[in-house]
PDB file of C-alpha atoms in Angstrom:
ATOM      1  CA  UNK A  15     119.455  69.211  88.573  1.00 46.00           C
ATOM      2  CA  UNK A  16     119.870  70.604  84.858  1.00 44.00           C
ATOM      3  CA  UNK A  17     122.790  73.037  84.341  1.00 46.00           C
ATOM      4  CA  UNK A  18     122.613  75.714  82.070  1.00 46.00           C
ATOM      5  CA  UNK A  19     124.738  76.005  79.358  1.00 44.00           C
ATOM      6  CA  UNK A  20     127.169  79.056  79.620  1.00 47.00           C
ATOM      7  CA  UNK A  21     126.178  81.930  77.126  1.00 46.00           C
ATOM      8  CA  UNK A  22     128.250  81.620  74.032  1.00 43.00           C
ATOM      9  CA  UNK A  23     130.782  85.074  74.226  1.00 45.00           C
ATOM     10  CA  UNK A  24     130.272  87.881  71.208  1.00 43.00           C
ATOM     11  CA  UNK A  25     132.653  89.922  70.494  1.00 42.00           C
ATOM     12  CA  UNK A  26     133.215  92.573  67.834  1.00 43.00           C
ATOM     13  CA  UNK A  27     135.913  91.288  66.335  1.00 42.00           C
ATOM     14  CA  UNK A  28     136.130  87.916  64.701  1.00 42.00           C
ATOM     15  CA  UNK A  29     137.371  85.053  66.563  1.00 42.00           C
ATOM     16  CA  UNK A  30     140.755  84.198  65.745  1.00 42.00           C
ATOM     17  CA  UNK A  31     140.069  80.620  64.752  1.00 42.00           C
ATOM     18  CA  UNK A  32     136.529  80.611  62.998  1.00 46.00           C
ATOM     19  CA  UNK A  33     135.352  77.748  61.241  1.00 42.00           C
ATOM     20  CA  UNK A  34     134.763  78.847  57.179  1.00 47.00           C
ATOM     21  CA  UNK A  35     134.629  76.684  54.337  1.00 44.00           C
ATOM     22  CA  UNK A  36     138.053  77.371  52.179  1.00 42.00           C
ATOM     23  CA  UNK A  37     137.797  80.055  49.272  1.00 46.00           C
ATOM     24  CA  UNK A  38     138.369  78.644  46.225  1.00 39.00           C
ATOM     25  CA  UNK A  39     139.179  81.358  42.848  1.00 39.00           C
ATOM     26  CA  UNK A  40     135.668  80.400  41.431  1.00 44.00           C
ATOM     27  CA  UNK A  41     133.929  81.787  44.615  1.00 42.00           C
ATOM     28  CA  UNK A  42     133.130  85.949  44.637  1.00 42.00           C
ATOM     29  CA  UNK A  43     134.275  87.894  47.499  1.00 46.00           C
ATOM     30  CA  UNK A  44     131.960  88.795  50.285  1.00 52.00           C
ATOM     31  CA  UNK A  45     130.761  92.322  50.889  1.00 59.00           C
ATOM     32  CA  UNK A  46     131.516  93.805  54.590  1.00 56.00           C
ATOM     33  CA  UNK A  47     127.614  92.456  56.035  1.00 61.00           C
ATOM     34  CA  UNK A  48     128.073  88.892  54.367  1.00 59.00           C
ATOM     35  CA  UNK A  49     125.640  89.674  51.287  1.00 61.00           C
ATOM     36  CA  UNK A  50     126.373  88.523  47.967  1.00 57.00           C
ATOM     37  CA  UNK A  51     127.126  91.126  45.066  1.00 61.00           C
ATOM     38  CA  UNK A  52     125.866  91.218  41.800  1.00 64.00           C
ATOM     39  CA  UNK A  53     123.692  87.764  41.687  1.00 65.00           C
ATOM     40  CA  UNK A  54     126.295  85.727  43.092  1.00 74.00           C
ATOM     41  CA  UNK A  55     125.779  82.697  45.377  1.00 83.00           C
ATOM     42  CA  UNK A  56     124.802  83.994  49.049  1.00 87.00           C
ATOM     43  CA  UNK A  57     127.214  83.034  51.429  1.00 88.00           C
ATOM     44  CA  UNK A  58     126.719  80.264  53.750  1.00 90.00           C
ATOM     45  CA  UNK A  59     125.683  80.831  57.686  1.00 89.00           C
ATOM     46  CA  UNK A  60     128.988  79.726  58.838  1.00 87.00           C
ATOM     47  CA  UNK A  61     130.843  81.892  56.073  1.00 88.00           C
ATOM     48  CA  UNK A  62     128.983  85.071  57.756  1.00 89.00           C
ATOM     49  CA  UNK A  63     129.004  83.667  61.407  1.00 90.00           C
ATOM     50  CA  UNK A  64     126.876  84.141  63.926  1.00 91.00           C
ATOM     51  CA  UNK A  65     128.762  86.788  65.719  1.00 90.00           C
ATOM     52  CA  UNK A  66     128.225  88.884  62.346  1.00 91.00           C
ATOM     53  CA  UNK A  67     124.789  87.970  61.329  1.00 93.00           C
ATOM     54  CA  UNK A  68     123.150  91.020  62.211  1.00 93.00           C
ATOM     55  CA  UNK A  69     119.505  89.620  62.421  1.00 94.00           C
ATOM     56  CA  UNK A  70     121.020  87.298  65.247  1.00 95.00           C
ATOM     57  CA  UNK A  71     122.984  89.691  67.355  1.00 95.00           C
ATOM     58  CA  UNK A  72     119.714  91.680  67.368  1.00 95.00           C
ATOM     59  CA  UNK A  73     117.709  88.794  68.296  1.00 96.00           C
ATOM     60  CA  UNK A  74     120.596  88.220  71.589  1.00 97.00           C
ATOM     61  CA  UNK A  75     120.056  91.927  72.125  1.00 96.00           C
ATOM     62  CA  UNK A  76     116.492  92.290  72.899  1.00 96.00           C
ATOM     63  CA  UNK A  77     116.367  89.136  74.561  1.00 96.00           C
ATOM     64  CA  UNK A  78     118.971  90.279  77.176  1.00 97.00           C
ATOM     65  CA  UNK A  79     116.799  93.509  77.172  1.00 97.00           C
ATOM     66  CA  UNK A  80     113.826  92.185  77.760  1.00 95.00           C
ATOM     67  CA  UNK A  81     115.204  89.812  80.572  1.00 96.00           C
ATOM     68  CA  UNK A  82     116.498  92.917  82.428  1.00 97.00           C
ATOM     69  CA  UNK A  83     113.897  94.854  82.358  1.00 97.00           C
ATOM     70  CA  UNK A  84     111.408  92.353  83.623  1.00 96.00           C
ATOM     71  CA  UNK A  85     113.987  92.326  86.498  1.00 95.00           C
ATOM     72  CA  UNK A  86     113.399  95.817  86.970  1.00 95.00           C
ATOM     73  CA  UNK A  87     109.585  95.772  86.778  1.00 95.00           C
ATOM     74  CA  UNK A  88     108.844  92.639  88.421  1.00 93.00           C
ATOM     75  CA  UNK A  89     108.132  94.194  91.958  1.00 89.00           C
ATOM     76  CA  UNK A  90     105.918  96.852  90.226  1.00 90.00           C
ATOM     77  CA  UNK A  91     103.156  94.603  89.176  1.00 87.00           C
ATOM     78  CA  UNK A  92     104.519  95.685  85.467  1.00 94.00           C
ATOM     79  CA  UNK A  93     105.221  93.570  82.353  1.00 95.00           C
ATOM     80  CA  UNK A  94     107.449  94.642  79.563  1.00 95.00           C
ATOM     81  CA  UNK A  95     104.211  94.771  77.521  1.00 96.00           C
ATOM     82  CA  UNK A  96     102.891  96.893  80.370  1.00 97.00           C
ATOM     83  CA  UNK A  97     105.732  99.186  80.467  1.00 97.00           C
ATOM     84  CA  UNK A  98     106.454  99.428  76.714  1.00 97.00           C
ATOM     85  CA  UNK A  99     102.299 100.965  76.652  1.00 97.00           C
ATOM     86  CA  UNK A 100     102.820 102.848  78.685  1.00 98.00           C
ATOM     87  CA  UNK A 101     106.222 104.774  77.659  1.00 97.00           C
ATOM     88  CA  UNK A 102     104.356 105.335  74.346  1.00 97.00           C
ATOM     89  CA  UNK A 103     101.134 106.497  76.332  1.00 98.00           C
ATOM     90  CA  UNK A 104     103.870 109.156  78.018  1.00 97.00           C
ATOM     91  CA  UNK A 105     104.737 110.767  75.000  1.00 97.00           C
ATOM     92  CA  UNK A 106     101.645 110.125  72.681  1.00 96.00           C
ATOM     93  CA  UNK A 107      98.487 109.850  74.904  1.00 94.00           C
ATOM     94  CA  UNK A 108      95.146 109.967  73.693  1.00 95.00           C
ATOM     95  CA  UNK A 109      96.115 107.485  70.622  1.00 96.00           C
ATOM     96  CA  UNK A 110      94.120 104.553  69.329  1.00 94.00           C
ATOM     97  CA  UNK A 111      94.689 101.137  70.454  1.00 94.00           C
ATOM     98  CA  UNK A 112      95.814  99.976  67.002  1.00 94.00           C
ATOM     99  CA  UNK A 113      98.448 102.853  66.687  1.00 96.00           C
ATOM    100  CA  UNK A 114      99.723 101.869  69.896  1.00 97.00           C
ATOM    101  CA  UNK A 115      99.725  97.838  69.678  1.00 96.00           C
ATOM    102  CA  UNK A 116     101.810  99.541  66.650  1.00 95.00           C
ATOM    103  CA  UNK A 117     104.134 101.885  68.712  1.00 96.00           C
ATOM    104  CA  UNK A 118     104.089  98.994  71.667  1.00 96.00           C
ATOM    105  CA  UNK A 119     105.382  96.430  68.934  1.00 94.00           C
ATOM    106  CA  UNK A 120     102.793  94.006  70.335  1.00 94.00           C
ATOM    107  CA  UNK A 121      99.689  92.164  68.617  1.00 95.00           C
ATOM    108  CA  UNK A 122      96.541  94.441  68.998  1.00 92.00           C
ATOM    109  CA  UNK A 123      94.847  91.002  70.542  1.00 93.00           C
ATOM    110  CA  UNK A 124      97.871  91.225  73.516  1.00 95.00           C
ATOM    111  CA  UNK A 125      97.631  94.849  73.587  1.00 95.00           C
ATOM    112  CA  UNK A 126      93.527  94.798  74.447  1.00 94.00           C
ATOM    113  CA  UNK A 127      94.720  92.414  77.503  1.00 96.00           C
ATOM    114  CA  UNK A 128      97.357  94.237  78.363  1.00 97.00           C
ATOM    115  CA  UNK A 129      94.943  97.351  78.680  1.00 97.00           C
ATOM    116  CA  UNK A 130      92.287  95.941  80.299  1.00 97.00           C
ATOM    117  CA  UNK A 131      94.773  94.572  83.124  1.00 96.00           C
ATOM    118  CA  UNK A 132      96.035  98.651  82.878  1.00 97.00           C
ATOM    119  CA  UNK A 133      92.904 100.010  83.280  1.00 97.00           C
ATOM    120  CA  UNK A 134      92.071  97.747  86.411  1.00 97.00           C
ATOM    121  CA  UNK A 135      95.044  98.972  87.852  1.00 96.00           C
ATOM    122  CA  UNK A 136      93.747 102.856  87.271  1.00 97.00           C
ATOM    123  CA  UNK A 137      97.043 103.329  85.065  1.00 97.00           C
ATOM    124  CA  UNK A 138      95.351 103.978  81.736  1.00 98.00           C
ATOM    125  CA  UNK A 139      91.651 104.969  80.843  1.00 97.00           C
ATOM    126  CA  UNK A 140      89.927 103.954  77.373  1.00 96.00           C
ATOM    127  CA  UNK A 141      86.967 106.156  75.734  1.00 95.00           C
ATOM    128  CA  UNK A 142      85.704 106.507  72.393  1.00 94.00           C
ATOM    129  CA  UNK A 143      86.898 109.027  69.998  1.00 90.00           C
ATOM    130  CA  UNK A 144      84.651 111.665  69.380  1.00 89.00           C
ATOM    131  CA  UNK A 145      84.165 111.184  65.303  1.00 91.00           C
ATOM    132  CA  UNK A 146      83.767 107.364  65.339  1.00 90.00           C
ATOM    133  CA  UNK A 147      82.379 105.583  68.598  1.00 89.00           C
ATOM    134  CA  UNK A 148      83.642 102.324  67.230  1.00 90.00           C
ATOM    135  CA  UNK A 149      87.280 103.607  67.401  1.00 91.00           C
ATOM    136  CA  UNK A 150      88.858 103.628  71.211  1.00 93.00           C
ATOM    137  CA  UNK A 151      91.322 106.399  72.405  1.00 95.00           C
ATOM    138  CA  UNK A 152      93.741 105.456  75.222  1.00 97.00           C
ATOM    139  CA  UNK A 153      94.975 107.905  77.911  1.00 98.00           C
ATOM    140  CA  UNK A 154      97.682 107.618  80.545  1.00 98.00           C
ATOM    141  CA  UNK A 155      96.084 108.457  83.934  1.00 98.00           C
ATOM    142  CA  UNK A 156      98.449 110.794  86.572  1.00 98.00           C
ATOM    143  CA  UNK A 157      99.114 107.694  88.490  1.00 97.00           C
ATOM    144  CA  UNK A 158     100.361 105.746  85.556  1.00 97.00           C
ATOM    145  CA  UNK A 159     102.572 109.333  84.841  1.00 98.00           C
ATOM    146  CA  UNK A 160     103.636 108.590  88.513  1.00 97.00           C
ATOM    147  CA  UNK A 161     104.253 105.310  88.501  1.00 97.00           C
ATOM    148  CA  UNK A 162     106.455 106.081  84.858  1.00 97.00           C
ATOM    149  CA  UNK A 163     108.685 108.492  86.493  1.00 97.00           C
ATOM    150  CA  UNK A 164     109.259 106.339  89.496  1.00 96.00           C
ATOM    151  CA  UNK A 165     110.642 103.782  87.178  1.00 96.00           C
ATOM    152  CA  UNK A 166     112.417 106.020  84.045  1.00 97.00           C
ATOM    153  CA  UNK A 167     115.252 106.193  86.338  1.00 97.00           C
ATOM    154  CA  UNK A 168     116.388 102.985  86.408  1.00 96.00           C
ATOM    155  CA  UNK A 169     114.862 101.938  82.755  1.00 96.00           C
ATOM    156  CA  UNK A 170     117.765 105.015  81.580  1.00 97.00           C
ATOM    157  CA  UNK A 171     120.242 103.245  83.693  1.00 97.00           C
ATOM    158  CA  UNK A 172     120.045  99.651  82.230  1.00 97.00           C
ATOM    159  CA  UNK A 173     119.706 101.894  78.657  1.00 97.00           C
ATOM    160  CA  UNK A 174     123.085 103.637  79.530  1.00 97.00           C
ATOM    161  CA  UNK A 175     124.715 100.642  80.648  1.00 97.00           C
ATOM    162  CA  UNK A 176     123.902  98.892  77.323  1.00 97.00           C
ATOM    163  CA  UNK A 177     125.411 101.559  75.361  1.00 97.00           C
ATOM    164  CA  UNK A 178     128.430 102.124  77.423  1.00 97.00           C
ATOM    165  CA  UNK A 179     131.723 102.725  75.918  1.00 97.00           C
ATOM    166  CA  UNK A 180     129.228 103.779  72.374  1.00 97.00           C
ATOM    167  CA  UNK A 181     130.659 106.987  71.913  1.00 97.00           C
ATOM    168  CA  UNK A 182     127.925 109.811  70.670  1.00 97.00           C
ATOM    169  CA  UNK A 183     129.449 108.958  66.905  1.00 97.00           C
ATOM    170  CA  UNK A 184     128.978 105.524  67.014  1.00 97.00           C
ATOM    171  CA  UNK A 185     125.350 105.646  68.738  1.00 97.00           C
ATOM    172  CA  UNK A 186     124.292 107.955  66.231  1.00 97.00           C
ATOM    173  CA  UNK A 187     125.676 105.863  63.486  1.00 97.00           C
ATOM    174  CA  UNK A 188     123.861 102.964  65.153  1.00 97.00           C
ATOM    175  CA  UNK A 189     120.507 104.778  65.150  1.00 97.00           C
ATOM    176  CA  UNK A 190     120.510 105.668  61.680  1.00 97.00           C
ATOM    177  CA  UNK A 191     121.388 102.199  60.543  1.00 96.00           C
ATOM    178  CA  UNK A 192     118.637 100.954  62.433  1.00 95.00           C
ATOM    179  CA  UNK A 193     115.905 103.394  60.819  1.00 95.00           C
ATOM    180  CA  UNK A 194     117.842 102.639  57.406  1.00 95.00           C
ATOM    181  CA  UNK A 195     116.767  98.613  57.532  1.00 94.00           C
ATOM    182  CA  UNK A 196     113.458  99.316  59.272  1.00 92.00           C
ATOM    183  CA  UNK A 197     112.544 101.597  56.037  1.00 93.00           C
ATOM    184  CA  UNK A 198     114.057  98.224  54.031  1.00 92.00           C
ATOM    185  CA  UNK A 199     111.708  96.236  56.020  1.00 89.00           C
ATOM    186  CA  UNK A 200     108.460  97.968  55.471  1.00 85.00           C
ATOM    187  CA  UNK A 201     109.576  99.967  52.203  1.00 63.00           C
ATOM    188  CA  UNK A 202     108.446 103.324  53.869  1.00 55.00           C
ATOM    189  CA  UNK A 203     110.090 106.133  55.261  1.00 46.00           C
ATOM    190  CA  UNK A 204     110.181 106.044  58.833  1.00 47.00           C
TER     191      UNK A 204
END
Protein backbone atom coordinates (compact mmCIF):
# COMPACT_ATOMS: atom_id res chain seq x y z
CA UNK A 1 0.00 0.00 0.00
CA UNK A 2 1.65 3.43 -1.18
CA UNK A 3 1.36 6.33 1.31
CA UNK A 4 1.00 9.67 0.27
CA UNK A 5 3.32 12.12 1.02
CA UNK A 6 1.93 14.87 3.43
CA UNK A 7 1.30 18.27 1.57
CA UNK A 8 4.26 20.50 2.08
CA UNK A 9 2.69 23.61 4.57
CA UNK A 10 2.61 27.42 2.91
CA UNK A 11 2.53 30.01 4.82
CA UNK A 12 2.69 33.76 4.27
CA UNK A 13 5.47 34.45 6.00
CA UNK A 14 8.88 33.02 5.36
CA UNK A 15 10.00 30.08 7.18
CA UNK A 16 12.28 30.85 9.84
CA UNK A 17 15.09 28.63 8.66
CA UNK A 18 15.03 28.76 4.71
CA UNK A 19 17.70 27.41 2.78
CA UNK A 20 19.43 30.58 0.53
CA UNK A 21 22.70 30.69 -0.91
CA UNK A 22 24.84 33.44 1.27
CA UNK A 23 24.86 37.16 -0.12
CA UNK A 24 28.00 38.14 -0.98
CA UNK A 25 28.68 42.45 -1.62
CA UNK A 26 29.04 41.68 -5.43
CA UNK A 27 25.42 40.28 -5.56
CA UNK A 28 22.34 43.14 -6.11
CA UNK A 29 19.55 43.12 -3.77
CA UNK A 30 16.32 41.45 -4.61
CA UNK A 31 13.15 43.37 -5.29
CA UNK A 32 9.98 42.39 -2.95
CA UNK A 33 8.59 39.46 -5.89
CA UNK A 34 12.24 37.97 -6.33
CA UNK A 35 12.90 39.80 -9.83
CA UNK A 36 16.10 41.19 -10.65
CA UNK A 37 16.52 45.11 -11.14
CA UNK A 38 18.17 46.86 -13.68
CA UNK A 39 19.81 43.79 -15.82
CA UNK A 40 21.15 42.11 -12.94
CA UNK A 41 21.51 38.32 -12.53
CA UNK A 42 17.89 36.75 -11.77
CA UNK A 43 17.80 35.22 -8.60
CA UNK A 44 17.96 31.60 -8.15
CA UNK A 45 14.64 29.32 -7.35
CA UNK A 46 15.76 28.67 -3.92
CA UNK A 47 16.76 32.47 -3.36
CA UNK A 48 12.89 33.29 -4.19
CA UNK A 49 11.44 30.01 -2.64
CA UNK A 50 8.73 28.24 -3.45
CA UNK A 51 6.43 29.59 -0.87
CA UNK A 52 7.05 33.08 -2.74
CA UNK A 53 7.15 32.12 -6.31
CA UNK A 54 3.96 33.40 -7.29
CA UNK A 55 3.51 31.26 -10.53
CA UNK A 56 3.73 28.20 -8.03
CA UNK A 57 1.42 29.20 -5.25
CA UNK A 58 -1.05 29.79 -8.12
CA UNK A 59 -0.42 26.55 -9.63
CA UNK A 60 -1.20 24.86 -5.62
CA UNK A 61 -4.23 27.13 -5.74
CA UNK A 62 -6.21 25.97 -8.60
CA UNK A 63 -5.22 22.58 -8.11
CA UNK A 64 -6.81 22.51 -4.59
CA UNK A 65 -9.72 24.32 -6.42
CA UNK A 66 -10.25 22.19 -8.89
CA UNK A 67 -10.03 19.06 -6.52
CA UNK A 68 -12.88 20.56 -4.43
CA UNK A 69 -15.03 21.35 -6.73
CA UNK A 70 -15.04 18.05 -8.52
CA UNK A 71 -16.03 16.95 -4.95
CA UNK A 72 -18.88 19.08 -5.15
CA UNK A 73 -20.04 18.15 -8.66
CA UNK A 74 -19.27 14.62 -8.74
CA UNK A 75 -22.88 13.40 -7.79
CA UNK A 76 -24.29 15.85 -10.43
CA UNK A 77 -23.04 14.10 -13.46
CA UNK A 78 -20.86 17.55 -13.80
CA UNK A 79 -17.16 18.09 -14.60
CA UNK A 80 -15.28 21.20 -13.76
CA UNK A 81 -15.14 21.69 -17.55
CA UNK A 82 -18.88 21.16 -17.43
CA UNK A 83 -19.51 23.55 -14.74
CA UNK A 84 -16.96 26.24 -15.71
CA UNK A 85 -19.38 26.31 -19.42
CA UNK A 86 -21.80 26.59 -18.00
CA UNK A 87 -21.24 29.55 -15.31
CA UNK A 88 -20.09 31.51 -18.40
CA UNK A 89 -23.28 30.29 -20.40
CA UNK A 90 -25.23 31.95 -17.10
CA UNK A 91 -24.03 35.24 -17.57
CA UNK A 92 -23.14 35.37 -21.39
CA UNK A 93 -25.50 32.95 -23.28
CA UNK A 94 -25.94 32.90 -26.80
CA UNK A 95 -21.92 33.21 -27.36
CA UNK A 96 -19.79 31.31 -29.82
CA UNK A 97 -18.04 28.23 -28.95
CA UNK A 98 -14.61 29.80 -29.48
CA UNK A 99 -15.43 32.83 -27.14
CA UNK A 100 -16.43 30.46 -24.63
CA UNK A 101 -13.59 27.61 -24.88
CA UNK A 102 -12.02 31.29 -24.25
CA UNK A 103 -14.15 32.38 -21.18
CA UNK A 104 -14.17 28.40 -20.04
CA UNK A 105 -10.20 28.53 -20.16
CA UNK A 106 -10.39 25.18 -21.98
CA UNK A 107 -9.10 24.05 -25.59
CA UNK A 108 -11.96 24.66 -28.17
CA UNK A 109 -11.25 20.71 -29.15
CA UNK A 110 -12.31 19.85 -25.13
CA UNK A 111 -14.87 22.43 -25.18
CA UNK A 112 -16.82 20.77 -28.51
CA UNK A 113 -16.81 17.43 -26.20
CA UNK A 114 -17.69 18.95 -23.38
CA UNK A 115 -20.82 20.42 -25.30
CA UNK A 116 -21.85 17.67 -27.04
CA UNK A 117 -21.93 15.58 -23.63
CA UNK A 118 -24.07 19.09 -22.45
CA UNK A 119 -26.33 19.01 -25.04
CA UNK A 120 -27.15 15.18 -24.52
CA UNK A 121 -27.90 15.99 -21.17
CA UNK A 122 -30.57 18.88 -22.44
CA UNK A 123 -28.30 21.47 -20.41
CA UNK A 124 -27.13 23.55 -23.36
CA UNK A 125 -28.48 23.85 -27.04
CA UNK A 126 -26.12 24.78 -30.13
CA UNK A 127 -27.54 26.64 -33.43
CA UNK A 128 -26.01 28.62 -36.00
CA UNK A 129 -25.72 32.28 -35.87
CA UNK A 130 -27.86 34.02 -38.06
CA UNK A 131 -25.02 36.05 -40.28
CA UNK A 132 -22.62 33.09 -40.77
CA UNK A 133 -24.05 29.39 -40.67
CA UNK A 134 -20.53 28.16 -40.25
CA UNK A 135 -20.25 29.97 -36.85
CA UNK A 136 -22.22 28.06 -33.78
CA UNK A 137 -24.01 30.03 -30.94
CA UNK A 138 -24.40 28.24 -27.58
CA UNK A 139 -27.38 28.72 -25.21
CA UNK A 140 -27.99 27.60 -21.64
CA UNK A 141 -31.33 25.71 -21.57
CA UNK A 142 -33.81 26.44 -18.21
CA UNK A 143 -32.76 23.14 -16.90
CA UNK A 144 -29.10 23.84 -17.12
CA UNK A 145 -30.28 27.53 -15.31
CA UNK A 146 -31.82 24.99 -12.79
CA UNK A 147 -29.40 22.74 -12.36
CA UNK A 148 -26.77 26.14 -11.93
CA UNK A 149 -28.69 27.51 -9.12
CA UNK A 150 -29.02 24.22 -7.38
CA UNK A 151 -25.31 24.12 -7.24
CA UNK A 152 -24.14 28.18 -6.91
CA UNK A 153 -24.79 27.65 -3.36
CA UNK A 154 -22.29 25.54 -2.43
CA UNK A 155 -19.71 26.61 -5.43
CA UNK A 156 -20.00 30.38 -3.21
CA UNK A 157 -19.35 28.43 -0.13
CA UNK A 158 -16.05 26.62 -1.07
CA UNK A 159 -15.32 30.39 -2.84
CA UNK A 160 -15.90 32.04 0.64
CA UNK A 161 -14.06 29.57 2.48
CA UNK A 162 -10.99 30.11 0.24
CA UNK A 163 -10.97 33.70 0.85
CA UNK A 164 -11.66 33.65 4.48
CA UNK A 165 -9.94 35.90 6.82
CA UNK A 166 -9.18 38.20 3.07
CA UNK A 167 -10.54 41.24 4.28
CA UNK A 168 -12.56 43.37 1.39
CA UNK A 169 -8.99 45.47 1.10
CA UNK A 170 -6.92 42.73 0.59
CA UNK A 171 -9.38 40.79 -1.92
CA UNK A 172 -9.65 43.77 -3.88
CA UNK A 173 -5.96 44.28 -3.90
CA UNK A 174 -5.74 40.62 -4.92
CA UNK A 175 -8.11 41.07 -7.87
CA UNK A 176 -6.43 43.87 -9.34
CA UNK A 177 -3.05 42.24 -9.17
CA UNK A 178 -4.40 39.42 -10.88
CA UNK A 179 -5.92 41.50 -13.95
CA UNK A 180 -2.51 43.56 -13.71
CA UNK A 181 -0.26 40.21 -14.78
CA UNK A 182 -3.01 38.78 -16.97
CA UNK A 183 -2.73 42.22 -19.11
CA UNK A 184 1.37 41.36 -18.75
CA UNK A 185 0.59 38.04 -20.07
CA UNK A 186 -1.33 38.79 -23.17
CA UNK A 187 -0.14 42.59 -23.51
CA UNK A 188 -3.88 43.74 -23.68
CA UNK A 189 -6.11 45.40 -21.49
CA UNK A 190 -8.37 43.16 -19.86
Amino acid sequence: MSRTPPEPKLSTTPPSREIRPPRTPERPPRSAIGLSEGGQAIPAIGEIGLNHFAPYLLNRLSAQWNAELQDLLRDLGLSTTKFRALAVLTVASGITVNELAVFAVTEQSTMSRTLDALEDQDLIRRRPKADDMRVREVFITEKGLTLFSTIWPDIYGLYARFFAGVDEAEFRGFVATLHKVMRNTRGTDG
